[in-house]
CSV table of C-alpha atoms in Angstrom, one decimal:
chain,number,residue,atom,x,y,z
Z,10,MET,CA,16.7,-74.0,34.6
Z,11,SER,CA,16.9,-74.1,30.8
Z,12,ASP,CA,14.5,-75.9,28.5
Z,13,PHE,CA,17.4,-76.7,26.1
Z,14,GLN,CA,20.9,-75.6,25.3
Z,15,ALA,CA,22.6,-74.1,22.2
Z,16,GLN,CA,26.1,-73.1,21.5
Z,17,LEU,CA,27.5,-69.6,21.0
Z,18,ASN,CA,27.1,-68.3,17.4
Z,19,ASP,CA,25.2,-71.4,16.2
Z,20,ILE,CA,23.4,-71.0,12.9
Z,21,GLY,CA,20.4,-73.1,12.0
Z,22,THR,CA,19.4,-74.0,15.6
Z,23,VAL,CA,15.6,-74.4,15.5
Z,24,LEU,CA,13.7,-72.6,18.3
Z,25,ARG,CA,10.2,-73.9,18.8
Z,26,VAL,CA,7.3,-72.7,20.9
Z,27,GLN,CA,3.7,-73.9,21.2
Z,28,ILE,CA,0.6,-71.8,21.7
Z,29,VAL,CA,-1.8,-73.4,24.1
Z,30,ASP,CA,-5.0,-72.4,25.9
Z,31,GLU,CA,-5.4,-72.1,29.7
Z,32,ASP,CA,-5.8,-75.9,30.0
Z,33,GLY,CA,-2.6,-76.6,28.1
Z,34,THR,CA,-4.5,-77.7,25.0
Z,35,PRO,CA,-2.8,-76.6,21.7
Z,36,ILE,CA,-4.6,-73.8,19.9
Z,37,ASP,CA,-5.2,-74.3,16.1
Z,38,ILE,CA,-3.3,-71.3,14.7
Z,39,SER,CA,-3.4,-72.5,11.1
Z,40,ALA,CA,-5.1,-69.3,10.0
Z,41,ALA,CA,-2.4,-67.1,11.7
Z,42,THR,CA,-1.5,-64.0,9.6
Z,43,VAL,CA,1.3,-63.1,12.0
Z,44,LYS,CA,3.8,-65.6,13.5
Z,45,GLU,CA,6.6,-64.3,15.6
Z,46,ILE,CA,9.2,-65.4,18.1
Z,47,LEU,CA,10.6,-62.9,20.6
Z,48,LEU,CA,14.0,-63.5,22.1
Z,49,LEU,CA,15.3,-61.7,25.1
Z,50,LYS,CA,19.1,-61.8,25.5
Z,51,PRO,CA,20.8,-62.4,28.8
Z,52,ASP,CA,21.5,-58.7,29.3
Z,53,LYS,CA,17.7,-58.3,29.8
Z,54,ARG,CA,17.9,-55.2,27.6
Z,55,THR,CA,18.2,-56.5,24.1
Z,56,SER,CA,15.4,-58.3,22.4
Z,57,LEU,CA,15.1,-59.8,18.9
Z,58,LEU,CA,11.8,-60.1,17.1
Z,59,LYS,CA,11.9,-62.9,14.5
Z,60,THR,CA,9.3,-64.0,11.9
Z,61,ALA,CA,8.4,-67.6,12.6
Z,62,THR,CA,6.9,-70.4,10.4
Z,63,PHE,CA,4.6,-73.3,11.2
Z,64,THR,CA,6.4,-76.4,12.5
Z,65,THR,CA,3.7,-78.5,10.7
Z,66,ASP,CA,0.5,-77.0,9.6
Z,67,GLY,CA,-0.4,-74.9,12.7
Z,68,THR,CA,-3.2,-77.1,13.9
Z,69,ASP,CA,-0.8,-78.2,16.7
Z,70,GLY,CA,-0.1,-74.6,17.8
Z,71,MET,CA,3.6,-75.0,17.0
Z,72,ILE,CA,5.8,-72.3,15.4
Z,73,GLU,CA,9.5,-72.2,14.9
Z,74,TYR,CA,12.5,-70.1,13.9
Z,75,ALA,CA,15.9,-71.2,12.7
Z,76,THR,CA,18.8,-69.0,14.0
Z,77,VAL,CA,20.9,-67.0,11.5
Z,78,ASP,CA,24.4,-65.5,11.8
Z,79,GLY,CA,24.5,-63.0,14.6
Z,80,ASP,CA,21.5,-64.3,16.6
Z,81,LEU,CA,23.1,-66.3,19.4
Z,82,ASP,CA,25.9,-63.9,20.2
Z,83,MET,CA,25.6,-63.8,24.0
Z,84,LEU,CA,26.4,-66.5,26.6
Z,85,ARG,CA,24.0,-67.5,29.4
Z,86,VAL,CA,20.2,-67.8,29.8
Z,87,TRP,CA,17.9,-66.4,27.1
Z,88,GLN,CA,14.1,-66.0,27.2
Z,89,ILE,CA,11.8,-67.0,24.4
Z,90,GLN,CA,8.1,-66.4,23.7
Z,91,GLY,CA,5.9,-67.0,20.6
Z,92,ARG,CA,3.2,-64.6,19.4
Z,93,VAL,CA,0.5,-65.2,16.8
Z,94,THR,CA,-2.4,-63.3,15.3
Z,95,THR,CA,-5.3,-65.1,13.7
Z,96,PRO,CA,-8.8,-63.8,12.5
Z,97,LEU,CA,-10.1,-65.0,15.9
Z,98,GLY,CA,-7.6,-63.3,18.2
Z,99,LYS,CA,-4.0,-62.8,19.4
Z,100,TRP,CA,-2.1,-65.3,21.6
Z,101,SER,CA,1.3,-65.6,23.2
Z,102,SER,CA,3.0,-68.8,24.4
Z,103,LYS,CA,4.3,-69.1,27.9
Z,104,LYS,CA,7.8,-67.7,28.4
Z,105,GLY,CA,10.6,-70.3,28.2
Z,106,THR,CA,14.3,-70.2,28.6
Z,107,PHE,CA,17.4,-71.7,26.9
Z,108,CYS,CA,21.1,-71.5,27.7
Z,109,VAL,CA,23.8,-70.5,25.2
Z,110,LEU,CA,27.0,-72.2,26.1
Z,111,PRO,CA,30.7,-71.3,25.1
Z,112,ASN,CA,32.6,-73.3,22.5
Z,113,ILE,CA,36.0,-74.8,22.8
Z,114,PRO,CA,38.5,-72.2,21.4
Z,115,ASP,CA,40.1,-73.0,18.0
Z,116,PRO,CA,43.7,-74.2,18.3
Z,117,VAL,CA,46.4,-71.5,18.0
């Protein structure tokens, strides 16, 4: 089951993840020096590593990435995971999924 859906070849779709501790409490990542979102395509062989930004100020553990041309080029279920590095340590978000759906063809 997907957490959300996107359309094939969408540009500007915002992908968000949250870094939380073992109790589900957001980790303050405002001092993060590395913020990344890793995407695994439906073929399970191809991954994309994208530089992320804070959704707000990082105190809520949220990071995001807006897709660009060429990112969402494969239909079906994708996997997503965030990674951050701060002076206090390195953390990853839980893995999530989202589905990329086909578009209606242009008229001929």
